[in-house]
Amino acid sequence: MLEHRSNYVKMVLMATKAQRAGRRSDALSKDRIVEAAMEILDTDGESALTFRALTARLATGAGAIYWHVASKNELLAATTNDVIARVMTAVVNDGEPRQAIRAMALGVFDAIDAHPWVGTQLSAEPWQSAALQIFEGFGEQLQALGVPGRAQFDCASALLNYILGLAGQHAAGARLLPPDTDRAAFMATFAERWAQLDPAEYPFARQVAAQLREHDDREQFLAGIDLILAGIATVR
């Protein structure tokens, strides 16, 4: 009887150890941790991303996660870097440099639009690896355009700073507005406010109030990129 019980205990311990080993080997993939973090961020936002939430989603222990990422900030940087890396990889670099710059910029716009937390991270830490990827991508294309060496830093910075401004706007919007906000109704409200401004003090805002109501954010963003590119063309 005692021998039978001892064998049973050994079997249970072996099964438990095997289960833990399997669970840990899955959790020890940094890519899987980043993927799980992105799922939480997209669904519930930055405040919901905790190591406790990650351990529950990955069915692992906190130690397995800390082995790969030391803090929430490091994890946020890793997720942002992953999103931007996908954008930059998707851009075909064997085309015309101007079009490549537009594609990179639109790719980042779409990524921030789909993942508002990316905007928060880019605007909070503008010289992290993710932002440097964008900066490097722009720099490569500016060199291909034949922009003089002394002007390349200013041109790449203008493009990056424009994108960081977008990132900050989206981050602020994500913090202040509920996720289910009706954009058309929201813009209509602001357009009406602009239309009612004092014409002596705000003549231009009143003039463009109708455009504020009807404008497309993506098209307006690309128009800004084209204006910067037009300016860059003058220094070539």
Coordinates of N, CA and C in Angstrom, one line a residue:
M1 N 0.8 -1.2 0.0 CA 0.0 0.0 0.0 C 0.9 1.3 0.0
L2 N 1.9 1.3 0.9 CA 2.8 2.4 1.0 C 3.6 2.6 -0.3
E3 N 4.0 1.4 -0.9 CA 4.8 1.5 -2.1 C 3.9 2.0 -3.2
H4 N 2.6 1.6 -3.3 CA 1.7 2.1 -4.3 C 1.5 3.6 -4.2
R5 N 1.4 4.0 -3.0 CA 1.1 5.4 -2.7 C 2.4 6.2 -3.1
S6 N 3.6 5.7 -2.8 CA 4.8 6.4 -3.2 C 5.0 6.5 -4.7
N7 N 4.6 5.4 -5.4 CA 4.7 5.5 -6.9 C 3.7 6.5 -7.4
Y8 N 2.5 6.6 -6.8 CA 1.5 7.6 -7.3 C 2.0 9.0 -7.1
V9 N 2.6 9.2 -5.9 CA 3.2 10.6 -5.6 C 4.2 10.9 -6.6
K10 N 5.1 9.9 -6.9 CA 6.2 10.2 -7.9 C 5.6 10.6 -9.3
M11 N 4.5 9.8 -9.7 CA 3.9 10.1 -11.0 C 3.3 11.5 -11.0
V12 N 2.7 11.9 -9.9 CA 2.1 13.2 -9.8 C 3.1 14.3 -9.9
L13 N 4.2 14.1 -9.2 CA 5.3 15.1 -9.2 C 5.9 15.2 -10.6
M14 N 6.1 14.1 -11.2 CA 6.7 14.1 -12.6 C 5.8 14.8 -13.6
A15 N 4.5 14.5 -13.5 CA 3.5 15.2 -14.3 C 3.5 16.7 -14.1
T16 N 3.5 17.1 -12.8 CA 3.5 18.5 -12.5 C 4.8 19.2 -13.0
K17 N 5.9 18.5 -12.9 CA 7.2 19.1 -13.3 C 7.2 19.2 -14.8
A18 N 6.6 18.2 -15.5 CA 6.6 18.3 -17.0 C 5.6 19.4 -17.5
Q19 N 4.5 19.5 -16.7 CA 3.6 20.6 -17.1 C 4.2 22.0 -16.9
R20 N 5.0 22.1 -15.8 CA 5.6 23.4 -15.5 C 6.7 23.7 -16.6
A21 N 7.4 22.6 -17.0 CA 8.5 22.8 -18.0 C 7.9 23.2 -19.3
G22 N 6.8 22.6 -19.7 CA 6.1 22.9 -20.9 C 5.6 24.3 -20.9
R23 N 5.0 24.7 -19.8 CA 4.4 26.0 -19.6 C 5.5 27.1 -19.7
R24 N 6.6 26.8 -19.0 CA 7.7 27.8 -19.0 C 8.4 27.9 -20.3
S25 N 8.6 26.9 -21.1 CA 9.2 26.9 -22.4 C 8.4 27.8 -23.3
D26 N 7.1 27.8 -23.2 CA 6.3 28.6 -24.1 C 6.4 30.1 -23.6
A27 N 6.4 30.3 -22.3 CA 6.5 31.7 -21.8 C 7.8 32.3 -22.0
L28 N 8.9 31.5 -22.2 CA 10.2 32.0 -22.3 C 10.5 32.6 -23.7
S29 N 9.5 32.6 -24.6 CA 9.7 33.3 -25.9 C 9.3 34.7 -25.7
K30 N 10.3 35.6 -25.9 CA 10.1 37.0 -25.8 C 9.1 37.5 -26.8
D31 N 9.1 36.9 -28.0 CA 8.1 37.2 -29.0 C 6.7 37.0 -28.6
R32 N 6.5 35.9 -27.8 CA 5.2 35.5 -27.3 C 4.7 36.5 -26.2
I33 N 5.7 36.9 -25.4 CA 5.4 37.9 -24.4 C 5.0 39.2 -25.0
V34 N 5.7 39.7 -26.0 CA 5.4 40.9 -26.7 C 4.0 40.8 -27.4
E35 N 3.7 39.7 -28.0 CA 2.5 39.5 -28.6 C 1.3 39.6 -27.6
A36 N 1.5 38.9 -26.5 CA 0.4 39.0 -25.5 C 0.3 40.4 -24.9
A37 N 1.4 41.1 -24.8 CA 1.3 42.5 -24.3 C 0.5 43.3 -25.3
M38 N 0.8 43.2 -26.6 CA 0.1 43.9 -27.6 C -1.4 43.6 -27.5
E39 N -1.8 42.4 -27.3 CA -3.2 42.0 -27.2 C -3.9 42.8 -26.1
I40 N -3.2 42.8 -24.9 CA -3.8 43.5 -23.8 C -3.9 45.0 -24.1
L41 N -2.8 45.6 -24.7 CA -2.8 47.0 -25.0 C -3.9 47.4 -26.0
D42 N -4.1 46.6 -27.0 CA -5.1 46.9 -28.0 C -6.5 46.8 -27.4
T43 N -6.7 45.8 -26.5 CA -8.0 45.6 -26.0 C -8.4 46.5 -24.9
D44 N -7.5 46.7 -23.9 CA -7.8 47.4 -22.7 C -7.0 48.6 -22.4
G45 N -5.9 48.9 -23.2 CA -5.1 50.1 -23.0 C -3.9 49.9 -22.1
E46 N -3.1 50.9 -21.9 CA -1.9 50.9 -21.2 C -2.0 50.6 -19.7
S47 N -3.1 51.1 -19.1 CA -3.3 50.9 -17.7 C -3.5 49.4 -17.4
A48 N -4.0 48.7 -18.3 CA -4.3 47.2 -18.1 C -3.1 46.3 -18.2
L49 N -2.0 46.9 -18.8 CA -0.8 46.1 -19.0 C 0.0 46.0 -17.7
T50 N -0.2 44.9 -17.0 CA 0.6 44.6 -15.8 C 1.2 43.2 -15.9
F51 N 2.2 43.0 -15.1 CA 2.8 41.6 -15.1 C 1.8 40.6 -14.6
R52 N 0.9 41.0 -13.8 CA -0.1 40.0 -13.3 C -1.0 39.6 -14.5
A53 N -1.4 40.6 -15.3 CA -2.3 40.3 -16.4 C -1.5 39.5 -17.4
L54 N -0.2 39.7 -17.6 CA 0.6 38.9 -18.5 C 0.7 37.4 -18.1
T55 N 1.0 37.3 -16.8 CA 1.1 35.9 -16.3 C -0.2 35.1 -16.4
A56 N -1.3 35.8 -16.2 CA -2.6 35.1 -16.4 C -2.8 34.8 -17.9
R57 N -2.5 35.7 -18.8 CA -2.8 35.4 -20.2 C -1.8 34.3 -20.7
L58 N -0.6 34.3 -20.3 CA 0.4 33.3 -20.7 C 0.4 32.1 -19.9
A59 N -0.3 32.0 -18.8 CA -0.4 30.8 -18.0 C 1.1 30.5 -17.5
T60 N 1.8 31.4 -17.0 CA 3.2 31.2 -16.6 C 3.4 32.0 -15.3
G61 N 4.6 31.9 -14.8 CA 5.0 32.6 -13.6 C 5.6 33.9 -13.9
A62 N 5.6 34.9 -13.0 CA 6.2 36.2 -13.2 C 7.7 36.1 -13.5
G63 N 8.4 35.1 -12.9 CA 9.8 35.0 -13.1 C 10.2 34.7 -14.6
A64 N 9.3 33.9 -15.2 CA 9.6 33.6 -16.6 C 9.5 34.9 -17.5
I65 N 8.6 35.8 -17.1 CA 8.5 37.0 -17.9 C 9.7 38.0 -17.6
Y66 N 10.0 38.1 -16.3 CA 11.1 39.0 -15.9 C 12.4 38.5 -16.4
W67 N 12.5 37.3 -16.8 CA 13.8 36.8 -17.4 C 14.0 37.5 -18.7
H68 N 13.0 37.9 -19.4 CA 13.1 38.6 -20.7 C 12.9 40.1 -20.7
V69 N 12.0 40.6 -19.8 CA 11.8 42.0 -19.7 C 11.8 42.4 -18.2
A70 N 12.5 43.4 -17.9 CA 12.7 43.8 -16.5 C 11.6 44.7 -16.0
S71 N 10.9 45.4 -16.8 CA 9.9 46.4 -16.3 C 8.8 46.6 -17.4
K72 N 7.8 47.3 -17.0 CA 6.7 47.6 -17.9 C 7.2 48.6 -19.0
N73 N 8.1 49.5 -18.6 CA 8.6 50.4 -19.6 C 9.4 49.7 -20.7
E74 N 10.2 48.7 -20.3 CA 10.9 48.0 -21.2 C 10.0 47.2 -22.1
L75 N 8.9 46.7 -21.6 CA 7.9 45.9 -22.4 C 7.2 46.8 -23.4
L76 N 6.8 48.0 -22.9 CA 6.2 49.0 -23.8 C 7.1 49.4 -25.0
A77 N 8.4 49.5 -24.6 CA 9.4 49.8 -25.7 C 9.5 48.7 -26.7
A78 N 9.5 47.5 -26.2 CA 9.6 46.3 -27.1 C 8.4 46.2 -28.0
T79 N 7.2 46.4 -27.4 CA 6.0 46.3 -28.3 C 5.9 47.4 -29.3
T80 N 6.3 48.6 -28.9 CA 6.3 49.7 -29.9 C 7.4 49.4 -31.0
N81 N 8.5 48.9 -30.6 CA 9.6 48.6 -31.5 C 9.1 47.6 -32.5
D82 N 8.3 46.6 -32.0 CA 7.9 45.5 -32.9 C 6.9 46.1 -33.9
V83 N 6.0 46.9 -33.5 CA 5.0 47.5 -34.5 C 5.7 48.3 -35.5
I84 N 6.6 49.2 -35.1 CA 7.3 50.0 -36.1 C 8.2 49.2 -37.0
A85 N 8.9 48.2 -36.5 CA 9.7 47.3 -37.3 C 8.9 46.7 -38.4
R86 N 7.7 46.3 -38.1 CA 6.8 45.7 -39.2 C 6.5 46.7 -40.2
V87 N 6.3 48.0 -39.8 CA 6.0 49.0 -40.8 C 7.2 49.2 -41.7
M88 N 8.4 49.4 -41.1 CA 9.5 49.6 -41.9 C 9.9 48.5 -42.9
T89 N 9.7 47.3 -42.4 CA 10.0 46.1 -43.2 C 9.0 46.0 -44.4
A90 N 7.8 46.5 -44.2 CA 6.8 46.4 -45.3 C 7.1 47.3 -46.4
V91 N 7.9 48.4 -46.2 CA 8.2 49.3 -47.2 C 9.2 48.8 -48.2
V92 N 8.9 48.9 -49.5 CA 9.8 48.4 -50.5 C 10.8 49.5 -50.8
N93 N 12.1 49.2 -50.6 CA 13.1 50.2 -50.7 C 13.7 50.3 -52.1
D94 N 13.2 49.5 -53.1 CA 13.8 49.6 -54.4 C 13.0 50.5 -55.3
G95 N 12.1 51.3 -54.8 CA 11.3 52.2 -55.6 C 11.8 53.6 -55.5
E96 N 11.0 54.6 -56.0 CA 11.4 55.9 -56.0 C 11.5 56.5 -54.5
P97 N 12.6 57.1 -54.1 CA 12.7 57.5 -52.7 C 11.6 58.3 -52.1
R98 N 11.1 59.3 -52.9 CA 10.0 60.1 -52.4 C 8.8 59.2 -52.1
Q99 N 8.5 58.3 -52.9 CA 7.3 57.4 -52.7 C 7.6 56.5 -51.4
A100 N 8.9 56.1 -51.3 CA 9.2 55.3 -50.1 C 9.0 56.1 -48.8
I101 N 9.4 57.4 -48.8 CA 9.2 58.2 -47.6 C 7.7 58.3 -47.3
R102 N 6.9 58.5 -48.4 CA 5.4 58.7 -48.2 C 4.9 57.3 -47.6
A103 N 5.4 56.2 -48.1 CA 4.9 54.9 -47.7 C 5.3 54.7 -46.2
M104 N 6.5 55.1 -45.8 CA 6.9 54.9 -44.4 C 6.0 55.8 -43.5
A105 N 5.8 57.0 -43.9 CA 5.0 57.9 -43.1 C 3.6 57.4 -43.0
L106 N 3.0 57.0 -44.1 CA 1.6 56.5 -44.0 C 1.5 55.2 -43.2
G107 N 2.6 54.4 -43.3 CA 2.6 53.1 -42.5 C 2.6 53.4 -41.0
V108 N 3.4 54.5 -40.6 CA 3.4 54.8 -39.2 C 2.1 55.4 -38.8
F109 N 1.5 56.3 -39.6 CA 0.2 56.8 -39.3 C -0.8 55.7 -39.1
D110 N -0.9 54.8 -40.0 CA -1.8 53.7 -39.8 C -1.6 52.9 -38.6
A111 N -0.3 52.7 -38.3 CA 0.1 51.9 -37.0 C -0.4 52.6 -35.8
I112 N -0.2 53.9 -35.8 CA -0.6 54.7 -34.6 C -2.2 54.8 -34.5
D113 N -2.8 54.9 -35.7 CA -4.3 54.9 -35.7 C -4.8 53.6 -35.2
A114 N -4.2 52.5 -35.5 CA -4.6 51.1 -35.1 C -4.2 50.8 -33.6
H115 N -3.1 51.4 -33.2 CA -2.6 51.1 -31.9 C -2.3 52.5 -31.2
P116 N -3.2 53.2 -30.6 CA -3.0 54.5 -30.1 C -1.8 54.5 -29.0
W117 N -1.6 53.4 -28.3 CA -0.6 53.4 -27.3 C 0.8 53.5 -28.0
V118 N 0.9 53.2 -29.3 CA 2.2 53.4 -30.0 C 2.5 54.9 -30.1
G119 N 1.5 55.7 -30.3 CA 1.6 57.2 -30.3 C 2.1 57.7 -29.0
T120 N 1.5 57.1 -27.9 CA 2.0 57.5 -26.5 C 3.4 57.3 -26.3
Q121 N 3.9 56.1 -26.7 CA 5.3 55.7 -26.5 C 6.2 56.5 -27.4
L122 N 5.9 56.8 -28.6 CA 6.7 57.5 -29.5 C 6.9 59.0 -29.0
S123 N 5.8 59.5 -28.6 CA 5.8 60.9 -28.1 C 6.5 61.1 -26.7
A124 N 6.4 60.0 -25.9 CA 7.0 60.0 -24.6 C 8.5 59.9 -24.6
E125 N 9.0 59.0 -25.6 CA 10.4 58.7 -25.7 C 10.8 58.8 -27.1
P126 N 11.0 60.0 -27.7 CA 11.2 60.2 -29.1 C 12.5 59.6 -29.7
W127 N 13.5 59.3 -28.8 CA 14.7 58.7 -29.3 C 14.9 57.3 -28.9
Q128 N 13.8 56.6 -28.7 CA 13.9 55.2 -28.4 C 14.2 54.5 -29.8
S129 N 14.4 53.2 -29.7 CA 14.7 52.4 -30.9 C 13.7 52.5 -32.0
A130 N 12.4 52.5 -31.6 CA 11.3 52.6 -32.7 C 11.5 53.9 -33.5
A131 N 11.7 55.0 -32.8 CA 11.8 56.3 -33.5 C 13.1 56.3 -34.3
L132 N 14.1 55.7 -33.8 CA 15.4 55.7 -34.6 C 15.2 54.9 -35.9
Q133 N 14.4 53.8 -35.8 CA 14.1 53.1 -37.0 C 13.5 54.0 -38.1
I134 N 12.5 54.8 -37.7 CA 11.9 55.7 -38.6 C 12.9 56.7 -39.2
F135 N 13.7 57.3 -38.2 CA 14.7 58.3 -38.6 C 15.7 57.7 -39.6
E136 N 16.1 56.5 -39.3 CA 17.1 55.8 -40.2 C 16.5 55.6 -41.6
G137 N 15.2 55.1 -41.6 CA 14.6 54.9 -42.9 C 14.5 56.2 -43.7
F138 N 14.1 57.3 -43.1 CA 14.0 58.6 -43.8 C 15.4 59.0 -44.3
G139 N 16.4 58.8 -43.4 CA 17.8 59.2 -43.8 C 18.3 58.5 -45.1
E140 N 18.0 57.2 -45.1 CA 18.4 56.4 -46.2 C 17.8 56.9 -47.5
Q141 N 16.5 57.2 -47.5 CA 15.8 57.7 -48.7 C 16.2 59.1 -49.1
L142 N 16.5 59.9 -48.1 CA 17.0 61.3 -48.4 C 18.4 61.2 -49.1
Q143 N 19.2 60.3 -48.7 CA 20.5 60.1 -49.3 C 20.3 59.7 -50.8
A144 N 19.3 58.8 -51.0 CA 19.0 58.3 -52.3 C 18.4 59.4 -53.2
L145 N 17.8 60.4 -52.6 CA 17.2 61.5 -53.3 C 18.3 62.5 -53.7
G146 N 19.5 62.4 -53.1 CA 20.5 63.3 -53.5 C 20.5 64.6 -52.6
V147 N 19.9 64.5 -51.5 CA 19.9 65.7 -50.6 C 21.4 65.9 -50.1
P148 N 21.9 67.1 -50.1 CA 23.2 67.4 -49.7 C 23.5 66.9 -48.2
G149 N 24.6 66.5 -47.9 CA 24.9 65.9 -46.6 C 24.6 66.8 -45.5
R150 N 24.9 68.1 -45.6 CA 24.7 69.0 -44.5 C 23.2 69.3 -44.2
A151 N 22.4 69.0 -45.2 CA 21.0 69.2 -45.1 C 20.2 67.9 -44.7
Q152 N 20.8 66.8 -44.7 CA 20.1 65.5 -44.4 C 19.6 65.4 -43.0
F153 N 20.4 65.9 -42.1 CA 19.9 65.8 -40.7 C 18.7 66.7 -40.4
D154 N 18.7 67.9 -41.0 CA 17.5 68.8 -40.8 C 16.3 68.2 -41.5
C155 N 16.5 67.7 -42.7 CA 15.4 67.1 -43.4 C 14.8 65.9 -42.8
A156 N 15.6 65.0 -42.3 CA 15.1 63.8 -41.6 C 14.4 64.2 -40.3
S157 N 15.0 65.2 -39.6 CA 14.4 65.6 -38.4 C 13.0 66.3 -38.6
A158 N 12.9 67.0 -39.7 CA 11.6 67.6 -40.0 C 10.5 66.6 -40.2
L159 N 10.9 65.6 -40.9 CA 9.9 64.5 -41.2 C 9.6 63.7 -39.9
L160 N 10.6 63.4 -39.1 CA 10.4 62.7 -37.9 C 9.6 63.5 -36.9
N161 N 9.9 64.8 -36.7 CA 9.2 65.6 -35.8 C 7.7 65.8 -36.2
Y162 N 7.5 65.8 -37.5 CA 6.1 65.9 -37.9 C 5.3 64.6 -37.5
I163 N 5.9 63.5 -37.6 CA 5.3 62.2 -37.2 C 5.1 62.2 -35.7
L164 N 6.1 62.7 -35.0 CA 6.0 62.7 -33.5 C 4.9 63.6 -33.0
G165 N 4.7 64.7 -33.8 CA 3.5 65.6 -33.5 C 2.2 64.8 -33.7
L166 N 2.1 64.0 -34.7 CA 0.9 63.2 -34.9 C 0.8 62.2 -33.8
A167 N 1.9 61.6 -33.4 CA 1.9 60.6 -32.3 C 1.3 61.2 -31.0
G168 N 1.8 62.5 -30.7 CA 1.3 63.1 -29.5 C -0.2 63.4 -29.6
Q169 N -0.7 63.8 -30.8 CA -2.1 64.2 -30.9 C -2.9 62.9 -30.7
H170 N -2.5 61.8 -31.3 CA -3.3 60.6 -31.2 C -3.2 60.1 -29.7
A171 N -2.1 60.2 -29.1 CA -2.0 59.8 -27.7 C -2.9 60.6 -26.8
A172 N -3.0 62.0 -27.1 CA -3.9 62.8 -26.3 C -5.3 62.5 -26.5
G173 N -5.6 62.2 -27.8 CA -7.0 61.8 -28.1 C -7.4 60.5 -27.5
A174 N -6.5 59.6 -27.5 CA -6.8 58.3 -26.9 C -7.0 58.4 -25.4
R175 N -6.3 59.4 -24.7 CA -6.5 59.5 -23.3 C -7.8 60.3 -22.9
L176 N -8.2 61.2 -23.8 CA -9.3 62.1 -23.5 C -10.6 61.7 -24.0
L177 N -10.6 60.9 -25.1 CA -11.9 60.5 -25.7 C -12.2 59.1 -25.5
P178 N -13.4 58.7 -25.3 CA -13.8 57.3 -25.2 C -13.5 56.6 -26.5
P179 N -13.2 55.3 -26.5 CA -12.9 54.6 -27.7 C -14.0 54.6 -28.8
D180 N -15.3 54.7 -28.3 CA -16.4 54.6 -29.2 C -16.9 56.0 -29.6
T181 N -16.1 57.0 -29.5 CA -16.4 58.4 -29.9 C -16.7 58.4 -31.4
D182 N -17.9 59.1 -31.7 CA -18.3 59.3 -33.1 C -17.4 60.4 -33.7
R183 N -16.5 60.1 -34.5 CA -15.6 61.2 -35.0 C -16.3 62.3 -35.8
A184 N -17.3 61.9 -36.6 CA -18.0 62.9 -37.4 C -18.8 63.8 -36.5
A185 N -19.4 63.3 -35.5 CA -20.1 64.2 -34.6 C -19.2 65.0 -33.8
F186 N -18.0 64.5 -33.4 CA -17.0 65.2 -32.6 C -16.5 66.4 -33.4
M187 N -16.1 66.1 -34.7 CA -15.6 67.2 -35.6 C -16.7 68.2 -35.9
A188 N -17.9 67.8 -36.0 CA -19.0 68.7 -36.3 C -19.2 69.7 -35.2
T189 N -19.0 69.2 -34.0 CA -19.2 70.1 -32.8 C -18.1 71.1 -32.8
F190 N -16.9 70.8 -33.1 CA -15.8 71.7 -33.1 C -15.9 72.7 -34.3
A191 N -16.4 72.2 -35.4 CA -16.6 73.1 -36.6 C -17.6 74.1 -36.3
E192 N -18.7 73.7 -35.6 CA -19.7 74.7 -35.2 C -19.1 75.7 -34.2
R193 N -18.3 75.3 -33.3 CA -17.7 76.3 -32.4 C -16.8 77.3 -33.1
W194 N -16.0 76.8 -34.1 CA -15.2 77.7 -34.9 C -16.0 78.6 -35.7
A195 N -17.1 78.1 -36.2 CA -18.0 79.0 -37.1 C -18.6 80.1 -36.2
Q196 N -18.7 80.0 -34.9 CA -19.3 81.0 -34.1 C -18.3 81.9 -33.4
L197 N -17.0 81.7 -33.8 CA -16.0 82.6 -33.2 C -16.1 84.0 -33.6
D198 N -15.5 84.9 -32.9 CA -15.5 86.3 -33.2 C -14.8 86.5 -34.6
P199 N -15.4 87.0 -35.6 CA -14.8 87.2 -36.9 C -13.6 88.2 -36.9
A200 N -13.6 89.1 -36.0 CA -12.5 90.0 -35.9 C -11.3 89.4 -35.3
E201 N -11.5 88.5 -34.4 CA -10.3 87.9 -33.7 C -9.9 86.6 -34.3
Y202 N -10.8 85.8 -34.9 CA -10.5 84.5 -35.5 C -11.0 84.4 -37.0
P203 N -10.6 85.3 -37.9 CA -11.2 85.2 -39.2 C -10.8 84.0 -40.0
F204 N -9.6 83.5 -39.8 CA -9.1 82.3 -40.5 C -9.8 81.1 -40.0
A205 N -9.9 80.9 -38.7 CA -10.6 79.7 -38.1 C -12.0 79.6 -38.6
R206 N -12.7 80.8 -38.7 CA -14.1 80.8 -39.2 C -14.1 80.4 -40.6
Q207 N -13.1 80.8 -41.4 CA -13.1 80.5 -42.8 C -13.0 79.0 -43.1
V208 N -12.1 78.3 -42.3 CA -11.9 76.9 -42.6 C -12.7 76.0 -41.7
A209 N -13.7 76.5 -41.0 CA -14.5 75.7 -40.2 C -15.2 74.5 -40.9
A210 N -15.6 74.8 -42.1 CA -16.3 73.7 -42.9 C -15.3 72.6 -43.3
Q211 N -14.1 73.0 -43.6 CA -13.0 72.0 -43.9 C -12.7 71.2 -42.7
L212 N -12.7 71.8 -41.5 CA -12.5 71.0 -40.3 C -13.5 69.9 -40.1
R213 N -14.8 70.2 -40.4 CA -15.8 69.2 -40.3 C -15.6 68.1 -41.3
E214 N -15.2 68.4 -42.5 CA -15.2 67.4 -43.6 C -13.8 66.7 -43.8
H215 N -12.7 67.2 -43.2 CA -11.4 66.7 -43.6 C -11.2 65.3 -43.2
D216 N -10.3 64.6 -44.0 CA -9.9 63.3 -43.7 C -8.5 63.3 -43.0
D217 N -8.3 62.8 -41.8 CA -7.1 62.9 -41.1 C -5.9 62.3 -41.9
R218 N -6.1 61.2 -42.5 CA -5.0 60.5 -43.3 C -4.6 61.3 -44.5
E219 N -5.6 61.8 -45.2 CA -5.2 62.7 -46.4 C -4.5 63.9 -45.9
Q220 N -5.0 64.5 -44.9 CA -4.4 65.8 -44.4 C -2.9 65.5 -43.9
F221 N -2.7 64.4 -43.2 CA -1.4 64.0 -42.8 C -0.4 63.8 -44.0
L222 N -0.9 63.2 -45.1 CA -0.1 62.9 -46.2 C 0.2 64.3 -46.9
A223 N -0.8 65.2 -46.9 CA -0.5 66.5 -47.5 C 0.6 67.2 -46.8
G224 N 0.7 67.0 -45.5 CA 1.8 67.6 -44.7 C 3.1 67.0 -45.1
I225 N 3.2 65.7 -45.3 CA 4.4 65.1 -45.8 C 4.8 65.6 -47.1
D226 N 3.8 65.8 -48.0 CA 4.1 66.3 -49.4 C 4.7 67.7 -49.3
L227 N 4.2 68.5 -48.4 CA 4.7 69.9 -48.2 C 6.2 69.8 -47.8
I228 N 6.5 69.0 -46.8 CA 7.8 68.8 -46.4 C 8.7 68.3 -47.5
L229 N 8.3 67.4 -48.3 CA 9.0 66.9 -49.4 C 9.3 68.0 -50.4
A230 N 8.3 68.8 -50.6 CA 8.4 69.9 -51.6 C 9.5 70.9 -51.1
G231 N 9.6 71.1 -49.8 CA 10.6 71.9 -49.3 C 12.0 71.3 -49.4
I232 N 12.0 70.0 -49.2 CA 13.3 69.3 -49.3 C 13.8 69.3 -50.8
A233 N 12.9 69.3 -51.7 CA 13.3 69.4 -53.1 C 14.0 70.7 -53.4
T234 N 13.8 71.7 -52.7 CA 14.4 73.0 -53.0 C 15.9 73.0 -52.5
V235 N 16.3 72.1 -51.7 CA 17.7 72.1 -51.2 C 18.5 71.0 -52.0
R236 N 17.9 70.3 -52.9 CA 18.6 69.2 -53.6 C 19.6 69.9 -54.6

